[in-house]
Coordinates of N, CA and C in Angstrom, one line a residue:
X122 N 77.5 131.3 65.7 CA 78.5 131.8 65.2 C 78.1 131.9 63.3
X123 N 78.0 133.1 62.9 CA 77.7 133.4 62.0 C 78.2 133.3 60.2
X124 N 77.2 132.9 59.6 CA 77.4 132.2 59.0 C 78.4 131.8 57.6
X125 N 79.3 133.1 57.1 CA 80.6 132.8 57.1 C 81.7 132.3 57.5
X126 N 81.2 132.3 58.6 CA 82.7 131.4 59.6 C 81.9 129.9 59.5
X127 N 81.1 129.3 59.8 CA 80.6 127.9 59.5 C 81.9 127.4 58.2
X128 N 82.1 128.3 57.1 CA 82.9 128.1 56.1 C 84.6 127.5 56.3
X129 N 84.3 128.1 56.9 CA 85.8 127.7 57.8 C 86.1 127.0 58.4
X130 N 86.5 125.7 58.2 CA 86.6 124.6 59.1 C 87.7 124.4 60.9
X131 N 88.5 125.7 60.5 CA 89.0 126.3 61.5 C 87.9 126.2 63.3
X132 N 87.3 127.4 62.1 CA 86.4 128.2 63.0 C 85.0 127.7 63.4
X133 N 84.6 126.1 62.8 CA 83.7 124.9 63.4 C 83.8 124.7 64.2
X134 N 85.3 124.2 64.1 CA 86.1 123.1 65.3 C 86.0 123.7 66.8
X135 N 86.1 125.4 66.6 CA 85.9 125.7 68.2 C 85.2 125.1 69.0
X136 N 84.0 124.1 69.0 CA 83.4 123.6 69.7 C 83.9 122.5 70.1
X137 N 84.9 121.6 69.3 CA 84.9 120.3 69.9 C 86.7 121.3 71.0
X138 N 87.0 122.0 70.4 CA 88.5 123.1 71.4 C 87.5 123.3 72.9
X139 N 86.1 123.4 73.0 CA 85.5 124.2 74.3 C 84.8 123.1 74.7
X140 N 85.1 121.7 74.4 CA 84.4 120.7 74.7 C 85.8 119.8 75.6
X141 N 87.0 120.1 74.8 CA 88.5 119.0 76.0 C 89.2 119.9 76.4
X142 N 88.2 121.6 76.0 CA 88.8 121.9 77.1 C 88.1 122.1 79.0
X143 N 86.8 121.8 78.3 CA 86.1 121.2 79.4 C 86.7 120.2 80.7
X144 N 86.4 119.9 78.9 CA 87.0 118.0 79.9 C 88.2 117.7 80.6
X145 N 89.2 119.0 80.4 CA 90.2 119.2 81.2 C 90.1 119.3 82.7
X146 N 88.7 121.0 82.0 CA 89.0 121.4 84.1 C 88.1 121.2 84.7
X147 N 86.9 119.7 83.7 CA 86.3 119.2 85.4 C 87.0 117.6 85.5
X148 N 88.5 118.1 85.5 CA 89.7 116.8 86.1 C 90.1 117.0 86.9
X149 N 90.8 118.4 86.7 CA 91.4 118.8 87.0 C 90.7 119.8 88.5
X150 N 89.1 119.7 88.8 CA 87.5 120.6 89.5 C 88.0 119.2 90.2
X151 N 87.7 117.9 89.9 CA 88.0 116.9 91.1 C 89.1 116.0 91.3
X152 N 90.0 116.3 90.9 CA 91.3 116.8 91.1 C 91.4 117.5 92.4
X153 N 91.2 118.7 92.1 CA 91.6 120.2 93.0 C 90.2 119.4 94.1
X154 N 88.8 118.6 94.7 CA 88.0 118.3 95.2 C 88.8 117.5 96.0
X155 N 89.9 115.9 95.4 CA 90.4 115.2 97.0 C 91.2 115.1 97.3
X156 N 92.3 116.6 96.4 CA 93.3 117.4 97.9 C 93.4 117.2 99.1
X157 N 91.4 118.4 99.2 CA 91.6 118.8 100.2 C 91.5 117.4 101.5
X158 N 90.5 116.4 101.1 CA 90.4 115.3 102.2 C 91.4 113.9 102.0
X159 N 92.5 114.0 101.0 CA 93.8 113.5 101.5 C 94.6 114.5 102.8
X160 N 94.7 116.0 102.3 CA 94.8 116.7 103.4 C 94.5 116.6 105.0
X161 N 93.5 115.9 105.1 CA 92.7 116.3 105.9 C 92.5 114.8 106.9
X162 N 93.0 113.8 105.7 CA 93.6 112.5 107.0 C 94.9 112.4 107.6
X163 N 95.4 112.9 106.5 CA 97.5 113.2 106.9 C 96.7 114.0 108.4
X164 N 96.1 114.9 108.7 CA 96.7 116.4 109.7 C 95.8 115.3 111.2
X165 N 95.0 114.1 110.8 CA 94.0 113.8 111.7 C 94.3 113.0 112.8
X166 N 95.1 111.5 111.7 CA 95.1 110.6 112.1 C 96.3 109.8 111.3
X167 N 97.0 109.0 110.8 CA 97.7 108.3 110.2 C 97.3 106.7 110.3
X168 N 96.6 106.6 109.1 CA 96.0 105.5 109.4 C 95.8 105.6 107.9
X169 N 96.1 104.3 107.6 CA 96.1 103.5 106.2 C 96.6 104.5 105.1
X170 N 97.6 104.4 105.4 CA 98.9 105.4 104.4 C 98.9 104.6 103.5
X171 N 98.9 103.0 103.3 CA 99.3 102.9 102.2 C 98.4 103.1 100.8
X172 N 97.0 103.5 101.1 CA 96.3 103.4 100.7 C 96.1 104.9 100.1
X173 N 96.4 105.9 101.4 CA 96.2 107.0 101.0 C 97.8 107.8 100.0
X174 N 99.1 106.6 100.3 CA 99.9 106.7 99.1 C 99.6 106.1 97.8
X175 N 98.5 105.2 98.0 CA 98.4 104.8 96.2 C 97.2 106.3 95.8
X176 N 96.4 106.5 96.5 CA 95.6 107.7 95.9 C 96.7 109.4 95.1
X177 N 97.5 109.5 96.4 CA 98.6 110.7 96.6 C 99.8 109.9 94.7
X178 N 99.6 109.2 95.3 CA 100.7 109.0 93.3 C 99.6 108.9 92.3
X179 N 98.9 108.8 92.3 CA 97.4 108.3 91.2 C 97.4 109.4 90.6
X180 N 96.8 110.3 91.6 CA 96.3 111.8 91.3 C 97.9 112.6 91.3
X181 N 98.7 112.7 91.1 CA 100.8 112.9 91.0 C 100.7 113.0 89.5
X182 N 100.1 110.6 89.6 CA 101.1 110.8 88.0 C 99.3 110.9 87.1
X183 N 98.4 111.5 87.2 CA 97.5 111.8 85.7 C 97.9 113.4 86.6
X184 N 97.4 113.7 87.1 CA 97.9 115.6 87.3 C 99.1 115.5 86.5
X185 N 99.9 114.6 86.1 CA 101.4 115.0 85.8 C 100.9 114.0 83.7
X186 N 100.3 113.3 83.5 CA 99.4 112.9 82.2 C 99.0 114.4 81.9
X187 N 97.7 114.1 82.4 CA 96.7 115.4 82.0 C 97.9 117.3 81.4
X188 N 98.4 116.7 82.2 CA 99.0 118.7 81.9 C 100.6 118.5 80.4
X189 N 100.5 117.2 80.8 CA 101.4 116.8 79.2 C 100.7 116.4 78.1
X190 N 99.1 115.9 78.4 CA 98.7 116.0 77.1 C 98.0 118.0 76.6
X191 N 97.5 118.8 77.8 CA 96.9 119.6 77.6 C 98.4 120.6 77.0
X192 N 99.8 120.6 77.6 CA 100.3 121.2 77.3 C 101.1 120.6 75.4
X193 N 100.4 119.2 74.9 CA 100.5 118.8 73.9 C 99.6 119.3 72.4
X194 N 98.1 119.5 73.3 CA 97.5 120.4 72.8 C 97.5 121.6 72.3
X195 N 97.9 122.5 73.5 CA 98.4 123.5 73.2 C 99.2 124.0 72.4
X196 N 100.9 123.3 71.9 CA 102.1 123.6 71.0 C 100.9 122.7 69.6
X197 N 100.1 121.7 69.2 CA 99.7 122.1 68.5 C 99.3 122.8 68.2
X198 N 98.4 122.8 68.8 CA 97.3 124.2 68.1 C 98.1 125.8 67.8
X199 N 99.2 125.7 67.8 CA 99.5 126.7 68.1 C 99.8 128.3 69.0
X200 N 99.6 127.3 70.2 CA 99.1 128.7 71.2 C 100.1 128.4 72.1
X201 N 100.7 129.9 72.7 CA 101.5 129.7 74.1 C 101.4 128.7 74.4
X202 N 102.2 128.6 76.1 CA 102.2 127.8 76.8 C 101.3 128.0 78.0
X203 N 102.0 129.3 78.5 CA 102.6 131.0 79.5 C 101.4 131.7 79.1
X204 N 99.5 132.5 79.9 CA 98.9 132.7 79.2 C 100.0 134.2 79.7
X205 N 99.3 135.5 78.3 CA 100.7 136.4 78.5 C 100.5 137.7 79.1
X206 N 101.7 138.3 79.8 CA 101.0 138.9 80.8 C 100.6 139.9 80.5
X207 N 99.5 140.6 81.8 CA 98.8 141.4 80.9 C 99.7 143.2 81.4
X208 N 99.6 143.6 80.5 CA 100.7 145.0 81.5 C 99.5 146.3 81.3
X209 N 99.8 147.2 82.6 CA 98.7 148.0 83.3 C 98.3 149.0 81.4
X210 N 99.5 149.3 81.2 CA 98.9 150.0 80.4 C 98.0 149.7 79.4
X211 N 97.4 148.5 79.4 CA 97.1 148.0 77.8 C 95.4 147.8 78.7
X212 N 96.0 147.4 80.1 CA 94.0 147.4 80.8 C 94.2 145.7 79.5
X213 N 93.0 145.7 80.5 CA 92.6 143.7 79.1 C 91.8 143.5 78.3
X214 N 92.4 142.3 77.9 CA 92.3 142.4 76.6 C 90.9 141.3 76.6
X215 N 90.5 142.3 75.5 CA 88.9 141.9 75.0 C 88.6 140.5 75.3
X216 N 87.9 139.8 75.7 CA 87.8 138.6 76.3 C 86.5 137.7 74.9
X217 N 87.2 137.0 74.1 CA 86.2 136.5 72.6 C 85.5 134.8 73.5
X218 N 84.2 134.9 73.7 CA 84.3 133.2 73.5 C 84.3 132.3 72.3
X219 N 84.5 133.1 71.3 CA 85.4 131.9 70.5 C 87.0 131.4 71.0
X220 N 87.4 132.1 72.2 CA 88.7 132.2 71.7 C 89.8 130.8 72.7
X221 N 90.2 130.2 72.4 CA 90.0 129.1 73.2 C 91.6 128.7 73.6
X222 N 92.1 129.4 73.5 CA 93.7 129.9 73.5 C 93.8 129.8 75.0
X223 N 92.2 131.0 75.4 CA 93.3 130.6 77.5 C 92.4 129.5 77.7
X224 N 91.2 129.3 77.7 CA 90.8 128.5 77.9 C 92.3 127.3 78.5
X225 N 92.4 126.4 77.3 CA 93.7 125.8 77.4 C 94.5 126.1 78.5
X226 N 95.2 127.4 78.3 CA 96.3 127.7 79.2 C 95.5 127.5 81.1
X227 N 94.4 128.3 80.8 CA 94.0 128.1 82.5 C 93.7 127.1 83.0
X228 N 93.6 126.4 81.7 CA 93.9 124.4 83.0 C 95.0 124.2 82.4
X229 N 96.5 124.7 81.6 CA 97.2 123.7 81.5 C 97.4 124.2 83.0
X230 N 97.4 125.8 83.5 CA 98.1 126.5 84.9 C 97.5 125.1 86.3
X231 N 96.6 124.8 86.1 CA 95.6 124.7 87.1 C 96.2 122.9 87.4
X232 N 96.0 122.1 86.1 CA 97.1 121.2 86.2 C 98.1 121.5 86.7
X233 N 99.3 122.1 86.7 CA 99.9 122.6 87.2 C 100.7 122.3 88.5
X234 N 99.3 123.4 89.3 CA 100.0 123.8 90.0 C 98.9 122.4 91.0
X235 N 98.0 121.9 90.9 CA 97.2 120.5 92.3 C 98.5 119.4 91.2
X236 N 99.5 119.4 90.4 CA 100.7 118.8 90.6 C 102.2 118.9 91.5
X237 N 101.8 120.7 91.4 CA 102.9 121.1 92.4 C 102.6 120.6 93.8
X238 N 101.0 120.7 94.2 CA 100.4 120.4 95.5 C 100.0 118.7 96.0
X239 N 99.8 117.9 94.2 CA 99.8 117.4 95.3 C 101.6 116.4 95.4
X240 N 102.2 117.1 94.7 CA 103.8 116.2 95.4 C 104.5 117.1 96.6
X241 N 103.6 117.5 96.8 CA 104.3 118.1 97.6 C 103.5 117.8 99.0
X242 N 102.4 117.1 99.0 CA 102.0 116.2 99.7 C 102.5 115.2 100.1
X243 N 102.8 114.2 98.7 CA 103.8 112.8 98.9 C 104.9 113.0 99.4
X244 N 105.2 114.5 99.3 CA 106.7 114.5 100.4 C 106.7 115.1 101.8
X245 N 105.1 115.8 102.2 CA 104.7 116.0 102.9 C 104.6 114.4 103.8
X246 N 103.8 113.1 103.8 CA 102.9 112.4 103.4 C 104.9 111.5 104.4
X247 N 105.4 111.3 103.2 CA 107.1 110.6 102.9 C 107.5 110.7 104.6
X248 N 107.8 112.3 104.5 CA 107.5 112.3 106.8 C 107.4 112.1 107.3
X249 N 106.1 112.0 107.7 CA 105.4 111.6 107.9 C 105.4 109.6 108.3
X250 N 105.3 109.1 106.8 CA 106.0 107.6 107.4 C 107.0 107.3 108.5
X251 N 108.1 108.6 107.8 CA 109.7 108.0 108.3 C 109.0 108.7 109.8
X252 N 108.4 109.6 110.2 CA 108.3 109.5 111.4 C 107.8 108.4 112.5
X253 N 106.4 107.8 112.3 CA 106.2 107.2 112.2 C 106.6 105.7 112.3
X254 N 107.2 105.2 111.0 CA 107.9 104.7 111.9 C 109.7 104.1 113.0
X255 N 109.7 106.1 113.0 CA 110.8 106.2 113.9 C 110.4 105.8 114.7
X256 N 109.3 106.4 115.5 CA 108.3 105.6 116.9 C 108.2 105.0 116.7
X257 N 107.4 103.7 116.3 CA 107.0 102.5 116.0 C 109.1 101.4 116.7
X258 N 110.1 103.0 116.0 CA 111.5 101.7 116.3 C 111.6 101.9 118.3
X259 N 111.1 103.3 118.2 CA 111.1 103.2 119.7 C 110.3 102.8 120.5
X260 N 109.7 102.3 120.1 CA 108.4 100.8 120.8 C 108.7 99.5 120.9
X261 N 109.7 99.4 119.7 CA 110.5 98.2 119.9 C 111.7 98.1 120.6
X262 N 112.2 99.0 121.0 CA 113.6 99.3 121.5 C 113.6 99.3 123.5
X263 N 112.5 100.3 123.5 CA 111.4 99.8 124.4 C 110.9 98.7 125.1
X264 N 111.0 97.9 124.2 CA 110.7 96.1 124.9 C 111.2 95.5 124.3
X265 N 112.7 95.7 123.8 CA 113.4 94.7 124.0 C 115.1 95.2 125.1
X266 N 114.4 96.5 125.3 CA 115.3 97.0 126.8 C 114.1 96.4 127.9
X267 N 113.3 96.1 127.7 CA 113.0 94.8 129.4 C 112.5 93.5 129.5
X268 N 112.9 93.3 127.9 CA 113.3 91.6 127.5 C 114.9 91.4 128.3
X269 N 115.7 92.7 128.1 CA 117.5 92.4 128.8 C 117.0 92.8 130.4
X270 N 116.7 93.3 130.9 CA 116.7 93.8 132.4 C 115.8 92.4 132.9
X271 N 114.8 91.5 132.2 CA 115.2 90.4 132.5 C 115.6 89.5 132.1
X272 N 116.4 89.2 131.7 CA 117.6 88.2 131.4 C 118.5 88.8 131.9
X273 N 118.9 90.7 132.4 CA 119.5 90.8 133.5 C 119.8 89.7 134.8
X274 N 118.3 90.1 134.9 CA 118.1 89.4 136.1 C 118.4 88.1 136.4
X275 N 117.3 86.7 134.8 CA 117.8 85.6 135.1 C 118.9 85.0 135.0
X276 N 119.3 85.5 134.2 CA 121.0 85.0 133.7 C 121.9 84.6 134.7
X277 N 122.0 85.3 135.3 CA 122.6 84.9 137.2 C 122.4 84.3 137.4
X278 N 120.7 84.3 137.6 CA 120.1 83.2 138.6 C 120.7 81.5 137.9
X279 N 120.3 81.6 136.6 CA 120.4 79.5 136.1 C 122.1 79.5 136.1
X280 N 123.1 80.4 135.3 CA 124.4 80.0 135.8 C 124.1 79.6 137.5
X281 N 124.3 80.2 137.8 CA 124.5 80.1 139.9 C 123.4 78.7 140.2
X282 N 122.9 78.5 139.7 CA 121.7 77.4 139.8 C 122.3 76.3 139.3
X283 N 123.2 76.4 137.9 CA 123.4 75.4 137.2 C 125.2 74.6 138.0
X284 N 125.7 76.2 138.2 CA 126.4 75.8 138.7 C 127.2 74.9 139.9
X285 N 125.9 75.4 141.4 CA 125.9 74.6 142.8 C 124.9 73.3 142.2
X286 N 124.3 73.1 141.3 CA 123.5 71.9 141.4 C 124.9 70.4 141.0
X287 N 126.0 71.0 140.9 CA 127.1 69.9 140.5 C 127.4 69.3 141.8
X288 N 127.2 70.1 142.7 CA 126.5 69.7 144.2 C 125.5 68.7 145.0
X289 N 125.6 67.6 145.8 CA 124.4 67.5 146.2 C 124.1 68.7 147.7
X290 N 125.4 69.4 147.9 CA 125.2 69.3 149.3 C 124.5 71.3 149.7
X291 N 124.7 71.3 148.6 CA 124.1 72.5 148.5 C 122.0 72.4 147.4
X292 N 121.7 71.9 147.4 CA 120.2 71.4 146.9 C 119.3 72.4 147.9
X293 N 117.7 72.1 147.6 CA 117.3 72.7 147.9 C 116.7 71.8 148.4
X294 N 116.8 72.0 150.7 CA 116.1 71.5 151.7 C 117.7 70.4 152.1
X295 N 118.3 71.4 151.7 CA 120.0 70.6 152.3 C 120.0 71.8 153.2
X296 N 121.5 71.5 154.3 CA 121.9 72.6 155.0 C 123.0 74.1 153.6
X297 N 123.1 73.0 153.5 CA 124.3 74.3 152.8 C 123.3 75.3 151.8
X298 N 121.8 75.6 151.3 CA 121.0 76.1 149.9 C 120.9 77.4 150.0
X299 N 121.2 77.9 151.6 CA 121.6 79.2 151.3 C 122.6 80.4 151.4
X300 N 124.0 79.2 150.5 CA 125.0 79.1 150.2 C 124.8 79.6 148.6
X301 N 123.5 79.3 147.9 CA 123.9 79.0 146.1 C 122.2 80.7 146.5
X302 N 121.8 81.0 147.2 CA 121.0 82.7 147.7 C 121.8 83.4 147.9
X303 N 123.1 82.7 148.2 CA 124.2 84.3 148.6 C 124.8 85.0 147.6
X304 N 125.6 83.4 147.0 CA 126.0 83.9 145.6 C 125.5 84.4 144.2
X305 N 124.5 83.5 144.2 CA 123.2 84.3 143.0 C 122.7 85.5 143.9
X306 N 122.4 85.9 144.6 CA 121.9 87.5 144.9 C 123.6 88.3 144.9
X307 N 125.0 88.0 145.0 CA 126.2 88.3 144.7 C 126.0 88.8 142.9
X308 N 126.2 87.5 142.6 CA 126.2 87.9 140.9 C 125.1 88.9 140.3
X309 N 123.9 89.0 140.8 CA 122.6 89.8 140.1 C 123.6 90.7 140.6
X310 N 123.9 91.1 141.8 CA 124.1 92.5 141.9 C 125.3 92.8 141.0
X311 N 126.4 92.2 141.4 CA 127.7 92.4 140.2 C 127.5 92.6 138.1
X312 N 126.3 91.6 138.5 CA 125.4 92.0 137.5 C 124.8 93.7 136.9

């Protein structure tokens, strides 16, 4: 800074503004680096879903908090939230390294995009969790079907044997024992 610029406190505060802007940009870069690893885990295998859900929730919440913090900083500094649209006739605005407005607007935009990306990923994870739950329910239904088929076979046999156990002449190794098998197989087929 020039010597006369040090006399104005708002000019010397530029370094603090730059440090804060860089801090939020580093946070955005960290979050940007974490999201692809979670996306990859979702596309390769559905394991440790609770840990992934927790990590995504944390990222989404942090992005929202950081975005809100930068929004507050932009408003308190009197900067607009969005970068002004560039007109083709005006060309690029002359960029001065002392201009902190663009740094904060860029960090705000990056965190806003990362928050949307994390929210979309959470929506996808919810869909995958639903699919995994449906698949688990289908497997359980198949197991119950096998159990029902076994019951379909054994319940008529048990009923018939209890019915014939009241008569001593239909017991095993007795001359009328064949009647039990004829009746039992008939009841199973009827069932």
